[in-house]
XYZ file of C-alpha atoms in Angstrom:
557
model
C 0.000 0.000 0.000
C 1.195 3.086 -0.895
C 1.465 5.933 1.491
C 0.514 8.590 -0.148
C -0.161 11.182 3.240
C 3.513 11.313 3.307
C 3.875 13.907 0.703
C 1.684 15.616 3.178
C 3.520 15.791 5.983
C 5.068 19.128 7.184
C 8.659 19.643 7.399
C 10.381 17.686 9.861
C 7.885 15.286 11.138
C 9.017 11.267 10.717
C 7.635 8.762 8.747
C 8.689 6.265 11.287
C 9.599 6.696 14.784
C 11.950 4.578 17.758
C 8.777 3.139 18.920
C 11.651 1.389 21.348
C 12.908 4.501 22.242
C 11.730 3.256 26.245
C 11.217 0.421 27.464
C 8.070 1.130 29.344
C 5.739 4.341 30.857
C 7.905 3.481 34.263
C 10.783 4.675 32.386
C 9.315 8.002 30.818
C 8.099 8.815 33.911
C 11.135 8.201 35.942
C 13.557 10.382 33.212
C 10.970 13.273 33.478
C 11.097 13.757 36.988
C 15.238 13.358 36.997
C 15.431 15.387 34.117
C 12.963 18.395 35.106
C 12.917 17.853 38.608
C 12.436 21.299 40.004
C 9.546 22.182 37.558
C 5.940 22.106 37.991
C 4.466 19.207 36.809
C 0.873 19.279 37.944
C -1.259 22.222 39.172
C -4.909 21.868 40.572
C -7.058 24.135 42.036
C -4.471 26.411 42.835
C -2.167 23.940 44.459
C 1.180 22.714 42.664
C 3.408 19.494 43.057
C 7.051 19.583 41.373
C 8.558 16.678 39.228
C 10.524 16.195 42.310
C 7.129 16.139 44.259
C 5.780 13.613 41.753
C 8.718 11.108 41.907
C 8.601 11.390 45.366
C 4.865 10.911 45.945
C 4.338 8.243 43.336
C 7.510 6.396 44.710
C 5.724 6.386 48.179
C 2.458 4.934 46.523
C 4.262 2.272 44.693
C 5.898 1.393 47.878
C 2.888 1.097 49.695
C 1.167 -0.722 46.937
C 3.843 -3.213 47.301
C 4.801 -3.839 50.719
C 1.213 -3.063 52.776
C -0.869 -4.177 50.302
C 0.942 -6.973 48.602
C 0.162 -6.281 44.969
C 2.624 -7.197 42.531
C 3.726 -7.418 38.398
C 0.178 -7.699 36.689
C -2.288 -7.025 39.521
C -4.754 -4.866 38.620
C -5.736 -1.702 40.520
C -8.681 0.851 39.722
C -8.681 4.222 39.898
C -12.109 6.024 40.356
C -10.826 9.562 40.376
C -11.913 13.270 38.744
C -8.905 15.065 37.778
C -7.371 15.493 40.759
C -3.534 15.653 41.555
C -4.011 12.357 43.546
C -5.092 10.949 39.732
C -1.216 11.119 38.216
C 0.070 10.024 42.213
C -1.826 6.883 41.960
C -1.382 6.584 38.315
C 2.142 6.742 38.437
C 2.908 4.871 41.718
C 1.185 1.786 40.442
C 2.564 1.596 37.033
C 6.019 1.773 38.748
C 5.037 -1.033 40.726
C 4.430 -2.773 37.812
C 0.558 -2.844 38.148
C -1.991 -2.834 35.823
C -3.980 0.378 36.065
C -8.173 -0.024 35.482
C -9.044 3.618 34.587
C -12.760 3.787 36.201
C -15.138 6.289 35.596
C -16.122 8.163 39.043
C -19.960 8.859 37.876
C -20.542 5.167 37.047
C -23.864 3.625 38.491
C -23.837 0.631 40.810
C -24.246 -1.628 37.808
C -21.580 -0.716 35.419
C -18.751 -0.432 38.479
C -19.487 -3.944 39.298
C -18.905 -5.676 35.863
C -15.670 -3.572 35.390
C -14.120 -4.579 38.789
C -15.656 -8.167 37.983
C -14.172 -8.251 34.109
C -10.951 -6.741 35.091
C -10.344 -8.769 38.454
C -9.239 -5.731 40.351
C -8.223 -6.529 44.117
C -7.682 -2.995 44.705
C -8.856 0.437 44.048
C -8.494 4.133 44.870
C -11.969 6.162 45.489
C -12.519 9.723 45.984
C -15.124 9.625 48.921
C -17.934 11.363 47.226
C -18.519 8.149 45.378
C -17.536 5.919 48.211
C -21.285 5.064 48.268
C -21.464 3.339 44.738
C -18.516 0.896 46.068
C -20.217 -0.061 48.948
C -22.795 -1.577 47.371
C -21.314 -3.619 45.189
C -17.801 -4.446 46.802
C -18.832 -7.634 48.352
C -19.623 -9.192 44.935
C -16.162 -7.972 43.410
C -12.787 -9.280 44.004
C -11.555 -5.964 45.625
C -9.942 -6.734 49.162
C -8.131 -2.800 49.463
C -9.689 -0.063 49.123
C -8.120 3.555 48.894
C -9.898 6.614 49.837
C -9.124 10.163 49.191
C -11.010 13.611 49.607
C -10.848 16.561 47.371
C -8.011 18.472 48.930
C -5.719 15.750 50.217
C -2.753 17.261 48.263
C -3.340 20.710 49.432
C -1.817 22.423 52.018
C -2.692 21.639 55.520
C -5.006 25.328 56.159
C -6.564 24.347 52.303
C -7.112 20.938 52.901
C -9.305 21.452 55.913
C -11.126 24.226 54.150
C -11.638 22.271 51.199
C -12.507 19.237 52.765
C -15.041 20.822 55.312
C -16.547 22.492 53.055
C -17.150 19.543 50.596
C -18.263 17.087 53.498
C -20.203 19.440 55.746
C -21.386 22.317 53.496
C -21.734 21.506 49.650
C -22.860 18.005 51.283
C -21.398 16.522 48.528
C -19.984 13.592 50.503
C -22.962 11.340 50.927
C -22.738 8.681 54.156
C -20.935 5.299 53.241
C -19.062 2.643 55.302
C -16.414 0.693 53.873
C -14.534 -1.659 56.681
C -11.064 -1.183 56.556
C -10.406 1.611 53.951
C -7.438 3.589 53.917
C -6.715 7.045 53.456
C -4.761 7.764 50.628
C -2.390 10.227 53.101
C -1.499 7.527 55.040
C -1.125 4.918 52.312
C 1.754 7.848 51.076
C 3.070 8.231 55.057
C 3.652 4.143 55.539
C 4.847 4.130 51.918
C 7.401 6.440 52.274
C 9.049 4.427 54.858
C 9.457 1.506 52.714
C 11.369 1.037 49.327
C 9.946 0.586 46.212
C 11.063 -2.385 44.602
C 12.713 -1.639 41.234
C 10.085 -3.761 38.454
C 11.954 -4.824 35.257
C 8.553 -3.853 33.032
C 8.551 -4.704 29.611
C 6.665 -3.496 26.269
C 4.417 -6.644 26.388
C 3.699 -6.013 30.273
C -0.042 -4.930 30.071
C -0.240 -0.795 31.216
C -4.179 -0.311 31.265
C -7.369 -2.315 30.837
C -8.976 0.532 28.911
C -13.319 -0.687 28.638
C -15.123 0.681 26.161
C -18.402 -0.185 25.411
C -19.703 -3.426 22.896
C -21.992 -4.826 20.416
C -22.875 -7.423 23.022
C -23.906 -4.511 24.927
C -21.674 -5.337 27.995
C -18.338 -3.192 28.280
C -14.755 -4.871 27.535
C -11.214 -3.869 28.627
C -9.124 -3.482 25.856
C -5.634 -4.611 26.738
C -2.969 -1.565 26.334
C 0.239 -3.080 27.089
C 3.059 -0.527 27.933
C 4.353 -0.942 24.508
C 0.867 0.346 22.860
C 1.126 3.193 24.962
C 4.873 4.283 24.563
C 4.405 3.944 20.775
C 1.242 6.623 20.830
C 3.574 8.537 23.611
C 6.675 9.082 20.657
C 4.053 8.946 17.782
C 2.065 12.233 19.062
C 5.258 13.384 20.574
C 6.954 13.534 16.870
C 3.685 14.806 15.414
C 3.921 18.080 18.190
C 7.540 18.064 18.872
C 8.230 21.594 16.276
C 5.635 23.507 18.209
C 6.387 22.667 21.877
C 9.547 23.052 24.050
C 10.665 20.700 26.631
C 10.371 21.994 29.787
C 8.272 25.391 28.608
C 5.109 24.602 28.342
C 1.665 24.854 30.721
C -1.090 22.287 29.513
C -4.858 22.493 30.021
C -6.881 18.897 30.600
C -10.377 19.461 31.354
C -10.961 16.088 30.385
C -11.198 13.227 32.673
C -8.041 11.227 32.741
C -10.315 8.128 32.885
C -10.778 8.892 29.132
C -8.108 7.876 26.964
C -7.618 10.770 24.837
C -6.591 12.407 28.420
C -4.327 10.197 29.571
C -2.271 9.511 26.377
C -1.777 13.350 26.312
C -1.080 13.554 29.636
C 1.837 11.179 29.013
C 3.090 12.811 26.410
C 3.059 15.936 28.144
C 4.911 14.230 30.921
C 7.842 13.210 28.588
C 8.430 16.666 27.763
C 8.355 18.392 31.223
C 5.331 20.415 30.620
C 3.371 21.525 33.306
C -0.556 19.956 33.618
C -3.031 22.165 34.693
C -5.832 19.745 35.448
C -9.915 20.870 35.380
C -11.649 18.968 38.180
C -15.251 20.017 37.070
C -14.721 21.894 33.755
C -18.833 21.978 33.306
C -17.979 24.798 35.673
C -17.232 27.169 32.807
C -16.881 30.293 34.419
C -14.659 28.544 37.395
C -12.850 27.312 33.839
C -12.446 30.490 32.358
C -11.108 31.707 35.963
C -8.468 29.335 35.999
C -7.537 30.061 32.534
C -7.270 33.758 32.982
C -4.765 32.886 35.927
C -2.826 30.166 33.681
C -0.702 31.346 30.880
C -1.627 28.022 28.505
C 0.264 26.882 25.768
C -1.742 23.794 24.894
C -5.337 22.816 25.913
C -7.197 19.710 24.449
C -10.786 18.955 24.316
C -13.532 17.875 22.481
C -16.276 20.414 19.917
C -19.007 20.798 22.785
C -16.200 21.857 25.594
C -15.129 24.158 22.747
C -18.226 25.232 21.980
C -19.331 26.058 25.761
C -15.542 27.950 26.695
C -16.725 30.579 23.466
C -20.138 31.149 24.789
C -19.054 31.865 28.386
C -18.476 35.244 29.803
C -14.864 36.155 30.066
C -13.348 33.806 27.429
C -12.838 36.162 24.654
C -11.076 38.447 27.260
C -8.539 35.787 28.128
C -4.463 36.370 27.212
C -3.951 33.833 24.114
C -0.516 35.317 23.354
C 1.576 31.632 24.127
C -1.250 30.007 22.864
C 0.197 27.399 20.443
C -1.822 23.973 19.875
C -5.780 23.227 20.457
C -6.391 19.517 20.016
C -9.725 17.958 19.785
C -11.238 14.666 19.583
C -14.101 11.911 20.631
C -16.313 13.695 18.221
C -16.459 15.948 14.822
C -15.424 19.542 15.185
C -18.030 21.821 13.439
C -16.764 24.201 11.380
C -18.796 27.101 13.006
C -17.053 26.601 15.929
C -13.949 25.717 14.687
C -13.989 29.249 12.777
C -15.186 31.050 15.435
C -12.386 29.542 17.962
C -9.801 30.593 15.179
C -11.659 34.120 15.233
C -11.379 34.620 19.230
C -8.125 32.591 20.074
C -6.376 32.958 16.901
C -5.412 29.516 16.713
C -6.983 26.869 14.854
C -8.244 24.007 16.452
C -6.611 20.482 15.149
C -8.631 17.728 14.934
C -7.282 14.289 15.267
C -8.998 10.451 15.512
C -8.556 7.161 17.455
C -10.186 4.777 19.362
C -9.650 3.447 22.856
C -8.607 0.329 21.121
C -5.461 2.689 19.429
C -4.294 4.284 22.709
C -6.025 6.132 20.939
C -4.368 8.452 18.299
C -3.883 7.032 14.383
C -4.919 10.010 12.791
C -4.730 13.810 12.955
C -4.134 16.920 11.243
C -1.300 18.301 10.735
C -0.054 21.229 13.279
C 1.156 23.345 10.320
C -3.017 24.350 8.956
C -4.289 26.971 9.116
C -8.196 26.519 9.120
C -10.751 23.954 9.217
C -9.809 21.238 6.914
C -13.467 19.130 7.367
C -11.262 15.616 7.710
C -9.645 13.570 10.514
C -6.518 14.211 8.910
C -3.593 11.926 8.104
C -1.810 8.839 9.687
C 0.164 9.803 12.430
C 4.575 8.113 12.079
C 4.212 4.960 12.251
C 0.632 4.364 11.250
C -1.158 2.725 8.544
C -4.637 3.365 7.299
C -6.477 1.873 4.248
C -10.793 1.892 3.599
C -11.683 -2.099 3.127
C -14.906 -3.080 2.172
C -16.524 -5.853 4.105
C -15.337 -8.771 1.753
C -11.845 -7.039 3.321
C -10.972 -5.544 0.069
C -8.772 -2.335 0.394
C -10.373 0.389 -1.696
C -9.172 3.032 -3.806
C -9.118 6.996 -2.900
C -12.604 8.450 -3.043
C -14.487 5.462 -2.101
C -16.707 4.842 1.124
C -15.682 1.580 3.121
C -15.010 0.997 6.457
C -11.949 2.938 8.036
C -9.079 0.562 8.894
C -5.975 0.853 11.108
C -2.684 -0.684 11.937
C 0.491 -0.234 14.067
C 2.321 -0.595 17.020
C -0.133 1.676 19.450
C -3.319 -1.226 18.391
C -4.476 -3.270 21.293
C -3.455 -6.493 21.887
C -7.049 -7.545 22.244
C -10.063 -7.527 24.458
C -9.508 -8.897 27.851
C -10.714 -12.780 28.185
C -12.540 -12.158 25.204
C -11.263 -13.542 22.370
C -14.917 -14.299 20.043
C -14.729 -10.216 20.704
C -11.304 -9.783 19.266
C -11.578 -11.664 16.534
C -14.172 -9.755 15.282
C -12.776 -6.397 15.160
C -9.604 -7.757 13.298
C -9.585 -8.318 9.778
C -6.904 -10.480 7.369
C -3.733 -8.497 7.241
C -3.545 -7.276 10.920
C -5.701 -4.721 10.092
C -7.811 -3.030 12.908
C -11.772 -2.280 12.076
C -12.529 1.036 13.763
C -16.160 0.874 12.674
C -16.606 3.951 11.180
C -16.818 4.515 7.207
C -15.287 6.967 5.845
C -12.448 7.922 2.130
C -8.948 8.724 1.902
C -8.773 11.392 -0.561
C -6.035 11.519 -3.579
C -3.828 12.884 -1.060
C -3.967 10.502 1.770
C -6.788 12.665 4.211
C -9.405 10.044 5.860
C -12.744 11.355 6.035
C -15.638 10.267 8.446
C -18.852 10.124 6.468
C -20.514 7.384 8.876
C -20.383 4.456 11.529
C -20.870 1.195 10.472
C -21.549 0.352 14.059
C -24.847 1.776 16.087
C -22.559 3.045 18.466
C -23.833 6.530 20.138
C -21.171 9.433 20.228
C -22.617 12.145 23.110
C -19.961 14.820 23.521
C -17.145 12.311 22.744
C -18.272 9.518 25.353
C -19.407 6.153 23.281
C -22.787 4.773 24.455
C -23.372 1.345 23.216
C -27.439 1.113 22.318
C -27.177 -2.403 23.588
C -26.271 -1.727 27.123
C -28.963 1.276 26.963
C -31.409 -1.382 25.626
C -30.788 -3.850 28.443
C -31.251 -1.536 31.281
C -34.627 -0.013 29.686
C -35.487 -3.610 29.234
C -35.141 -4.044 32.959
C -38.309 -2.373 34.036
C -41.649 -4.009 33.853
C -43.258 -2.117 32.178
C -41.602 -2.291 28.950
C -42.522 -4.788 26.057
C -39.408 -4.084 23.681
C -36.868 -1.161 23.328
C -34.623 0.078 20.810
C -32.272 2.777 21.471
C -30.759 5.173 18.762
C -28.639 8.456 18.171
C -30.364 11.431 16.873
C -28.409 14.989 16.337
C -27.920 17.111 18.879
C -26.732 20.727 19.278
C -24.553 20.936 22.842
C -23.674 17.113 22.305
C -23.273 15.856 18.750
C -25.790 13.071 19.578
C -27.977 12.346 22.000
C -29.656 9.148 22.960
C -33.267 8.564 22.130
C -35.085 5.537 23.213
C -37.782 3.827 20.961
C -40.869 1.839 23.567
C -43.535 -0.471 23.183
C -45.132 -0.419 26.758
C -46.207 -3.707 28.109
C -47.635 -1.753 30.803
C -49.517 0.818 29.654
C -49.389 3.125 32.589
C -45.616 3.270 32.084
C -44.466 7.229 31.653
C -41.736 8.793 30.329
C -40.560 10.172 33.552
C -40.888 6.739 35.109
C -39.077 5.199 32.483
C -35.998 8.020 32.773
C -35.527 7.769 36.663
C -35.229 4.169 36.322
C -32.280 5.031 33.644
C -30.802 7.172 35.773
C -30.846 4.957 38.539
C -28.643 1.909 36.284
C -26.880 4.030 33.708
C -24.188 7.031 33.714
C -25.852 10.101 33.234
C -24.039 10.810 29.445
C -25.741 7.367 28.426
C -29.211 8.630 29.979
C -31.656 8.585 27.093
C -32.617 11.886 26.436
C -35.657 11.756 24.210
C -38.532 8.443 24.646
C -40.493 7.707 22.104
C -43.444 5.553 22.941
C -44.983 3.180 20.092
C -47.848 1.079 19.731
C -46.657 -1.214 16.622
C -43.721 -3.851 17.150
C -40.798 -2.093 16.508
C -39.492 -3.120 12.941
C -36.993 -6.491 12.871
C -34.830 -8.799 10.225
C -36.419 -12.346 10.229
C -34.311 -13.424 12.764
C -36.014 -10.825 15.282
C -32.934 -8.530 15.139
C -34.195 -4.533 15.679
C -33.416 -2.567 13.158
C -32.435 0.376 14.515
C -31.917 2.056 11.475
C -35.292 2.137 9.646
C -35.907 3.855 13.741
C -33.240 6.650 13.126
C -34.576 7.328 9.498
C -37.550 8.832 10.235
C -35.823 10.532 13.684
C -33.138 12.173 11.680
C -35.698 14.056 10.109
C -38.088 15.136 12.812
């Protein structure tokens, strides 16, 4: 296959990279904090912690991981954290203890925390205490023995951390009651680790980093197996793709995005291999707190997705903000409209670059290139060390300007899904090739574009929601005879889920039916429009929904 996006390719950026340049994330970590030690490396709510700090810290929780708790190579470990500076702590001191790190998303119901801790065999996990209650009532039917607890300003001074923390527990009342036997605080996990010595963990490119989960066609979530040497290779591979435009050491990045999500915490990496300080966004639907903090932050980098984009231009304040060492805007999870993509160019002067990948990719295999100056209306071009083709579905690569599916390969795919093996066969065709699910063209010039996805997968505000697992929990109540859930366009989000009903009980009401949602599902994967039917919804032969003759009609109403 000829790669033709080459000729595309700005000055200086490699068709191939050292994907072996380190041996593991342990090691990028450990040469940042030597090599930048006295810089900031994380900043939070006002609060900073120094490389030095970080090695430190995470060298305690590694430490403490390993001798108290008795985890060792492989174990897995989840962390159910906002971004907080505890997040890169824990993060770090478990992948240098040679743990496998089960990112878990802190607003999951009851439900969907059990099957991850269940799938991924996780024996121990770190909480932030306003979601304490979730764990409880599920812990005793998952395999975690430790459990970790933190509060919002355990890394703050002592005068802000009693502030903070009293006025989260006793005043915002955003602590609801839970009991746990035998938690820990995550401060004194850090005080007995630091006592002890972190054992030094010879971790290897094929040692496994993260169980990612994503969502499935079976409806039920899967960990997709990241080993360390997936996520190095993305680390270099976005790291060559940025390296002209930021300077080691110089730079102050923005993540308002939860590091649970992968798109934040492969950038966070790469920001960590070149010294840049993280500012990280603990609520960023708090625009105007956002907007403070970015008034009081000279950025050089922010990423985020077209909705977070969106909502920063229509807040109060933003166009005021200093965008003079403004240099790259990344976006991904979703499409970035032009309107707001112009617009952003209009206030910020920089352009927003739009990239694509999949948890499955670690995630980035395509982007455009830093050098443009506008809205290009593609995904842009394979990233060093990437290959991407359009096969049709006998697995036939086709030629520029043809729709087929969008296909991927190279040393940042998965290994597969965890314990699932039916599941990764499917999603890899003849060749090595990855199926991302999404149709799309390369153009004569070697630019993918998106035109649809071949799955039914959801995309609300660059979160996947899986219609199965929406279908299964709306089955769940009584009252329902069948259910169908689809995507229909949405303004703030992209998408937003609708849900298609036959009643069995015909008292059922909409309201009814959403609380009992809420109650089972994360509130992004909420339905937000119902639809109630009399007729059978429409099905194959086999009794398969067909959810597209449902969105048909929808995407016109």
């Amino acid at each position: 296959m000829e790669k033709v996006w080459l000729k595309e390719y700005p000055e200086g950026i490699p068709a191939e990279v050292n994907v072996h340049e380190f041996d593991s994330l342990k090691e990028i970590l450990e040469k940042s904090c030597a090599r930048f030690s006295a810089l900031p490396a994380y900043g939070n709510m006002g609060v900073s912690i120094t490389y030095r700090e970080l090695d430190e810290l995470s060298r305690a929780f590694g430490a403490y991981l390993q001798k108290t708790v008795g985890l060792g190579r492989g174990d897995r470990i989840a962390i159910m954290l906002p971004n907080l500076l505890q997040y890169p702590v824990a993060l770090f001191g478990a992948l240098r203890a040679g743990l496998t790190v089960v990112n878990t998303n802190p607003l999951y119901t009851a439900r969907e925390l059990e099957h991850q801790l269940k799938d991924s065999g996780a024996t121990a996990i770190v909480v932030l205490e306003n979601f304490a209650r979730t764990l409880q009532e599920v812990i005793a039917r998952t395999p975690v023995k430790t459990v970790i607890t933190t509060e919002i300003g355990d890394m703050f001074p002592a005068a802000k951390r009693f502030v903070t923390n009293l006025v989260v527990r006793h005043v915002k009342k955003m602590v609801p009651p839970w009991q746990i036997p035998g938690t820990v605080g995550f401060r004194s996990a850090l005080a007995a680790g630091r006592g002890q010595k972190l054992d030094d963990v010879p971790v290897t490119h094929d040692d496994i980093a993260f169980l990612q989960y994503t969502g499935g066609t079976t409806g039920v979530a899967k960990g997709a197996v990241l080993t360390h040497g997936n996520m190095v290779a993305n680390v270099v591979q976005v790291g060559a793709w940025i390296a002209r435009d930021l300077e080691d050491g110089k730079e102050i990045a923005v993540i308002p995005l939860p590091l649970y999500h992968v798109f934040a915490l492969t950038t966070n990496l790469v920001y960590t291999k070149i010294g840049a300080k993280v500012l990280l966004i603990t609520n960023p639907r708090d625009f105007p707190g956002f907007v403070a903090e970015l008034k009081k932050n000279p950025f050089t980098t922010i990423i985020g997705v077209n909705t977070l984009y969106n909502a920063l231009l229509n807040t109060p304040g933003f166009a005021e903000i200093d965008f003079s060492r403004l240099k790259v805007v990344s976006a991904g999870g979703m499409a970035v409209q032009r309107a707001v993509a112009e617009r952003w160019k209009q206030v910020t002067g920089v352009p927003i670059i739009e990239g694509y990948g999949l948890t499955e990719t670690a995630p980035v295999v395509i982007s455009n290139a830093l050098n443009i100056k506008d809205w290009t209306g593609t995904i842009g071009l394979p990233i060093p060390s990437t290959e991407a083709t359009i096969l049709d579905d006998a697995g036939n690569e086709l030629p520029p300007g043809e729709v087929g599916e969008i296909c991927v390969r190279g040393p940042q795919v998965m290994q597969g899904y965890w314990n699932r093996p039916d599941e990764t066969a499917k999603v890899f065709a003849p060749g090595g090739w990855f199926r991302t699910g999404d149709m799309g063209f390369m153009d004569e010039k070697g630019y993918f574009k998106i035109t649809d996805r071949k799955k039914d997968m959801i995309l609300v505000s660059g979160f996947n929601v899986y219609p199965n697992e929406v279908e299964d929990v709306v089955a769940m109540h009584p009252g329902v005879l069948e259910a169908a859930a689809i995507g229909v366009p949405d303004e703030r989000s992209g998408e937003a889920v609708k849900i298609v009903v036959v009643k069995k009980d015909p008292a059922l009401t909409e309201e009814a039916l959403l609380a009992h949602c809420r109650k089972h599902l994360t509130g992004y994967k909420v339905p937000k429009l119902v639809e109630f039917r009399t007729e059978p919804l429409p099905k194959t032969n086999v009794g398969k929904i067909l959810r597209r003759l449902l969105r048909e009609p929808a995407a016109t109403a």
